[in-house]
mmCIF file of C-alpha atoms in Angstrom:
data_model
loop_
_atom_site.group_PDB
_atom_site.id
_atom_site.type_symbol
_atom_site.label_atom_id
_atom_site.label_comp_id
_atom_site.label_asym_id
_atom_site.label_seq_id
_atom_site.Cartn_x
_atom_site.Cartn_y
_atom_site.Cartn_z
ATOM 1 C CA MET A 436 0.000 0.000 0.000
ATOM 2 C CA GLU A 437 1.548 3.243 -1.192
ATOM 3 C CA GLU A 438 0.289 5.323 1.765
ATOM 4 C CA LEU A 439 2.063 3.086 4.272
ATOM 5 C CA GLN A 440 5.259 3.161 2.254
ATOM 6 C CA GLN A 441 5.354 6.960 2.569
ATOM 7 C CA ILE A 442 5.504 6.883 6.369
ATOM 8 C CA THR A 443 9.063 7.879 7.314
ATOM 9 C CA GLU A 444 9.795 4.972 9.652
ATOM 10 C CA PHE A 445 8.400 2.374 7.227
ATOM 11 C CA LYS A 446 10.396 3.383 4.140
ATOM 12 C CA THR A 447 13.309 1.144 5.107
ATOM 13 C CA SER A 448 11.141 -1.841 6.025
ATOM 14 C CA PRO A 449 9.059 -3.327 3.175
ATOM 15 C CA GLU A 450 8.557 -6.371 5.403
ATOM 16 C CA LEU A 451 6.778 -4.292 8.055
ATOM 17 C CA VAL A 452 4.567 -2.644 5.430
ATOM 18 C CA GLU A 453 3.644 -6.072 4.070
ATOM 19 C CA LYS A 454 2.798 -7.350 7.560
ATOM 20 C CA LEU A 455 0.634 -4.291 8.268
ATOM 21 C CA GLN A 456 -1.266 -4.845 5.043
ATOM 22 C CA HIS A 457 -1.711 -8.553 5.702
ATOM 23 C CA ASN A 458 -2.826 -8.256 9.328
ATOM 24 C CA SER A 459 -5.004 -5.138 9.179
ATOM 25 C CA VAL A 460 -8.610 -4.570 8.159
ATOM 26 C CA LYS A 461 -9.379 -1.487 6.058
ATOM 27 C CA LYS A 462 -12.623 0.410 6.640
ATOM 28 C CA GLU A 463 -14.085 3.630 5.235
ATOM 29 C CA TYR A 464 -15.922 6.237 7.301
ATOM 30 C CA LYS A 465 -17.903 9.401 6.661
ATOM 31 C CA ALA A 466 -17.365 12.692 8.508
ATOM 32 C CA GLY A 467 -19.092 12.663 11.884
ATOM 33 C CA GLU A 468 -18.824 8.910 12.485
ATOM 34 C CA VAL A 469 -17.258 7.763 15.759
ATOM 35 C CA ILE A 470 -14.607 5.045 15.458
ATOM 36 C CA LEU A 471 -13.715 4.863 19.159
ATOM 37 C CA SER A 472 -15.933 5.717 22.129
ATOM 38 C CA GLU A 473 -14.876 6.624 25.638
ATOM 39 C CA ASN A 474 -14.837 3.713 28.107
ATOM 40 C CA ALA A 475 -14.708 1.146 25.284
ATOM 41 C CA TYR A 476 -12.033 -1.559 25.347
ATOM 42 C CA ILE A 477 -9.436 -1.155 22.613
ATOM 43 C CA ARG A 478 -9.139 -4.257 20.443
ATOM 44 C CA SER A 479 -7.293 -2.716 17.496
ATOM 45 C CA ILE A 480 -5.166 0.301 16.640
ATOM 46 C CA PRO A 481 -6.269 2.704 13.873
ATOM 47 C CA ILE A 482 -3.795 3.895 11.256
ATOM 48 C CA VAL A 483 -5.272 6.666 9.119
ATOM 49 C CA ILE A 484 -4.655 6.154 5.401
ATOM 50 C CA LYS A 485 -6.779 9.026 4.095
ATOM 51 C CA GLY A 486 -8.762 11.779 5.786
ATOM 52 C CA THR A 487 -8.609 13.175 9.310
ATOM 53 C CA LEU A 488 -9.802 12.165 12.786
ATOM 54 C CA LYS A 489 -10.265 14.348 15.836
ATOM 55 C CA VAL A 490 -9.648 13.097 19.358
ATOM 56 C CA ILE A 491 -11.976 14.483 22.014
ATOM 57 C CA ARG A 492 -12.169 14.267 25.807
ATOM 58 C CA THR A 493 -15.588 14.486 27.498
ATOM 59 C CA GLU A 494 -15.975 15.674 31.084
ATOM 60 C CA GLU A 495 -18.531 14.349 33.568
ATOM 61 C CA ASP A 496 -20.808 17.339 32.995
ATOM 62 C CA GLY A 497 -20.963 16.541 29.271
ATOM 63 C CA ARG A 498 -18.589 19.258 28.105
ATOM 64 C CA GLU A 499 -16.081 18.270 25.445
ATOM 65 C CA ILE A 500 -12.683 19.555 24.412
ATOM 66 C CA LEU A 501 -10.643 18.824 21.306
ATOM 67 C CA LEU A 502 -7.244 17.349 22.160
ATOM 68 C CA TYR A 503 -5.640 16.856 18.736
ATOM 69 C CA TYR A 504 -6.128 15.753 15.130
ATOM 70 C CA ILE A 505 -4.899 12.531 13.545
ATOM 71 C CA LYS A 506 -3.889 12.951 9.907
ATOM 72 C CA ALA A 507 -3.059 10.487 7.139
ATOM 73 C CA GLY A 508 -0.037 8.371 8.075
ATOM 74 C CA GLU A 509 -0.680 8.786 11.807
ATOM 75 C CA SER A 510 -2.315 6.763 14.567
ATOM 76 C CA CYS A 511 -3.824 7.413 17.991
ATOM 77 C CA ILE A 512 -1.153 7.084 20.658
ATOM 78 C CA MET A 513 -3.811 6.820 23.367
ATOM 79 C CA SER A 514 -5.147 3.732 21.591
ATOM 80 C CA PHE A 515 -1.646 2.234 21.654
ATOM 81 C CA LEU A 516 -1.262 2.807 25.384
ATOM 82 C CA GLY A 517 -4.777 1.759 26.350
ATOM 83 C CA GLY A 518 -4.712 -1.327 24.157
ATOM 84 C CA LEU A 519 -1.317 -2.530 25.364
ATOM 85 C CA HIS A 520 -2.426 -2.255 29.006
ATOM 86 C CA ASN A 521 -5.929 -3.651 28.380
ATOM 87 C CA GLU A 522 -7.527 -0.417 29.605
ATOM 88 C CA THR A 523 -10.665 1.288 28.371
ATOM 89 C CA SER A 524 -10.370 4.349 26.160
ATOM 90 C CA LYS A 525 -10.159 7.732 27.885
ATOM 91 C CA VAL A 526 -11.020 9.593 24.679
ATOM 92 C CA LYS A 527 -13.411 9.591 21.734
ATOM 93 C CA ALA A 528 -12.132 9.476 18.155
ATOM 94 C CA GLU A 529 -14.452 10.989 15.546
ATOM 95 C CA VAL A 530 -14.027 11.364 11.783
ATOM 96 C CA GLU A 531 -13.449 15.013 10.843
ATOM 97 C CA GLU A 532 -12.954 14.411 7.124
ATOM 98 C CA ASN A 533 -14.037 11.273 5.200
ATOM 99 C CA ALA A 534 -11.437 8.665 6.072
ATOM 100 C CA GLU A 535 -9.915 5.309 5.183
ATOM 101 C CA ILE A 536 -8.490 3.560 8.219
ATOM 102 C CA LEU A 537 -6.470 0.410 8.786
ATOM 103 C CA PHE A 538 -7.230 -1.424 12.048
ATOM 104 C CA LEU A 539 -4.368 -3.512 13.413
ATOM 105 C CA PRO A 540 -5.278 -6.052 16.158
ATOM 106 C CA ILE A 541 -3.689 -5.131 19.470
ATOM 107 C CA GLU A 542 -1.843 -8.475 19.754
ATOM 108 C CA LYS A 543 -0.013 -7.656 16.503
ATOM 109 C CA VAL A 544 0.993 -4.267 17.911
ATOM 110 C CA SER A 545 2.909 -5.984 20.713
ATOM 111 C CA LEU A 546 4.440 -8.516 18.326
ATOM 112 C CA PHE A 547 5.656 -5.853 15.886
ATOM 113 C CA ILE A 548 7.310 -3.933 18.741
ATOM 114 C CA LYS A 549 9.494 -6.984 19.374
ATOM 115 C CA GLU A 550 10.178 -7.744 15.710
ATOM 116 C CA HIS A 551 10.546 -4.300 14.106
ATOM 117 C CA PRO A 552 12.448 -1.371 15.656
ATOM 118 C CA GLU A 553 10.924 0.846 12.928
ATOM 119 C CA TRP A 554 7.488 0.203 14.425
ATOM 120 C CA LEU A 555 8.701 1.307 17.857
ATOM 121 C CA ASP A 556 10.281 4.417 16.307
ATOM 122 C CA TYR A 557 6.896 5.204 14.735
ATOM 123 C CA ILE A 558 5.133 4.900 18.105
ATOM 124 C CA PHE A 559 7.712 7.092 19.860
ATOM 125 C CA ARG A 560 7.480 9.803 17.180
ATOM 126 C CA LEU A 561 3.705 9.922 17.525
ATOM 127 C CA TYR A 562 3.968 9.950 21.317
ATOM 128 C CA HIS A 563 6.348 12.921 21.172
ATOM 129 C CA LYS A 564 4.101 14.813 18.770
ATOM 130 C CA ARG A 565 0.929 14.220 20.825
ATOM 131 C CA PHE A 566 2.723 15.197 24.039
ATOM 132 C CA GLU A 567 3.709 18.531 22.508
ATOM 133 C CA GLU A 568 0.168 19.095 21.218
ATOM 134 C CA LEU A 569 -1.319 18.399 24.638
ATOM 135 C CA LEU A 570 1.137 20.874 26.178
ATOM 136 C CA GLU A 571 -0.093 23.453 23.668
ATOM 137 C CA ILE A 572 -3.685 22.763 24.711
ATOM 138 C CA ILE A 573 -2.831 23.189 28.394
ATOM 139 C CA ASN A 574 -0.955 26.410 27.628
ATOM 140 C CA ALA A 575 -3.851 27.761 25.567
ATOM 141 C CA ILE A 576 -6.463 26.981 28.221
ATOM 142 C CA ALA A 577 -4.305 28.465 30.976
ATOM 143 C CA PHE A 578 -3.014 31.589 29.258
ATOM 144 C CA LYS A 579 -5.008 32.413 26.110
ATOM 145 C CA LYS A 580 -8.408 33.991 25.722
ATOM 146 C CA VAL A 581 -11.194 31.977 24.123
ATOM 147 C CA ASP A 582 -11.218 34.167 20.998
ATOM 148 C CA GLU A 583 -7.499 33.456 20.412
ATOM 149 C CA ARG A 584 -8.035 29.720 20.897
ATOM 150 C CA MET A 585 -11.014 29.762 18.566
ATOM 151 C CA LEU A 586 -9.170 31.584 15.782
ATOM 152 C CA THR A 587 -6.234 29.184 16.119
ATOM 153 C CA LEU A 588 -8.609 26.217 15.898
ATOM 154 C CA LEU A 589 -10.351 27.630 12.815
ATOM 155 C CA HIS A 590 -7.025 28.132 11.038
ATOM 156 C CA LYS A 591 -5.928 24.600 11.971
ATOM 157 C CA LYS A 592 -9.164 23.155 10.559
ATOM 158 C CA ALA A 593 -8.783 25.194 7.359
ATOM 159 C CA GLU A 594 -5.212 23.949 6.929
ATOM 160 C CA LEU A 595 -6.233 20.323 7.465
ATOM 161 C CA LEU A 596 -9.140 20.509 5.027
ATOM 162 C CA GLY A 597 -7.432 22.783 2.490
ATOM 163 C CA ASN A 598 -10.422 25.125 2.511
ATOM 164 C CA LYS A 599 -10.941 28.482 4.228
ATOM 165 C CA THR A 600 -14.702 27.912 4.321
ATOM 166 C CA LEU A 601 -15.588 25.573 7.187
ATOM 167 C CA HIS A 602 -18.984 23.916 7.458
ATOM 168 C CA ILE A 603 -19.425 23.838 11.214
ATOM 169 C CA THR A 604 -22.082 24.969 13.665
ATOM 170 C CA HIS A 605 -21.474 27.245 16.631
ATOM 171 C CA GLU A 606 -22.482 24.324 18.865
ATOM 172 C CA GLN A 607 -19.837 22.036 17.343
ATOM 173 C CA LEU A 608 -17.168 24.716 17.690
ATOM 174 C CA ALA A 609 -18.165 25.339 21.304
ATOM 175 C CA ASN A 610 -17.882 21.616 22.077
ATOM 176 C CA GLU A 611 -14.377 21.411 20.628
ATOM 177 C CA LEU A 612 -13.279 24.444 22.618
ATOM 178 C CA GLY A 613 -14.941 23.276 25.829
ATOM 179 C CA THR A 614 -17.047 26.417 26.184
ATOM 180 C CA ALA A 615 -20.665 27.546 25.743
ATOM 181 C CA ARG A 616 -22.367 28.105 22.381
ATOM 182 C CA VAL A 617 -23.431 31.641 23.336
ATOM 183 C CA VAL A 618 -19.797 32.522 24.017
ATOM 184 C CA VAL A 619 -18.725 31.213 20.609
ATOM 185 C CA SER A 620 -21.549 33.063 18.826
ATOM 186 C CA ARG A 621 -20.640 36.336 20.525
ATOM 187 C CA LEU A 622 -16.920 35.993 19.784
ATOM 188 C CA LEU A 623 -17.534 35.017 16.147
ATOM 189 C CA LYS A 624 -19.661 38.129 15.717
ATOM 190 C CA GLN A 625 -16.807 40.226 17.111
ATOM 191 C CA LEU A 626 -14.319 38.529 14.764
ATOM 192 C CA GLU A 627 -16.633 39.236 11.839
ATOM 193 C CA GLU A 628 -16.856 42.913 12.817
ATOM 194 C CA ILE A 629 -13.064 43.278 12.728
ATOM 195 C CA GLY A 630 -12.803 41.415 9.405
ATOM 196 C CA LYS A 631 -11.263 38.151 10.594
ATOM 197 C CA VAL A 632 -14.139 35.901 9.462
ATOM 198 C CA LYS A 633 -17.347 35.919 7.430
ATOM 199 C CA LEU A 634 -20.330 34.088 8.893
ATOM 200 C CA GLY A 635 -22.980 32.120 6.984
ATOM 201 C CA ARG A 636 -25.558 29.482 7.797
ATOM 202 C CA ASN A 637 -23.609 26.686 9.512
ATOM 203 C CA LYS A 638 -20.398 27.895 7.905
ATOM 204 C CA ILE A 639 -17.471 30.148 8.744
ATOM 205 C CA THR A 640 -15.075 31.613 6.180
ATOM 206 C CA LEU A 641 -11.640 32.827 7.220
ATOM 207 C CA VAL A 642 -10.667 36.126 5.656
#
């Protein structure tokens, strides 16, 4: 599979790519579908071939916050850790952009760690990247205003999708930011007034 061959750590190991292809199951998903729910046991690890996933944490009061995105060529490090230790998932993974995903059984994950150092390098790289992204989230929540966080999130979504017009509701945006819809609506109106965005029905265009 060409997409797997493009992953940095796999380029020097055709054998690993072949094993991933042979042992994984490929599935296709539409935007909005959930591939992993919180508190579910992790039986397989997703590797995104095409599209984008978003990883979300839900609090006891029902509020959600976006932790990070998973792009093509990447996997969910929290799935790795939870699966290896037979723990339930602490996060929800939802399809942001129509996706093709390979699911590798968790027992193969452990086996490949022993057989292929490239596989372990891949896991460590993802772990490092997610750790840095989570630090950015903590920093943003602690030190940045909601309007700054929202504008950063909108630009990140636009970059991922390759489109400055985002089809998203105020409610969805509020959930990803972990704040109230009325706050998002008010701040978007302010951003529109200063020429940062243009608002439409269930869509936001970055200017």
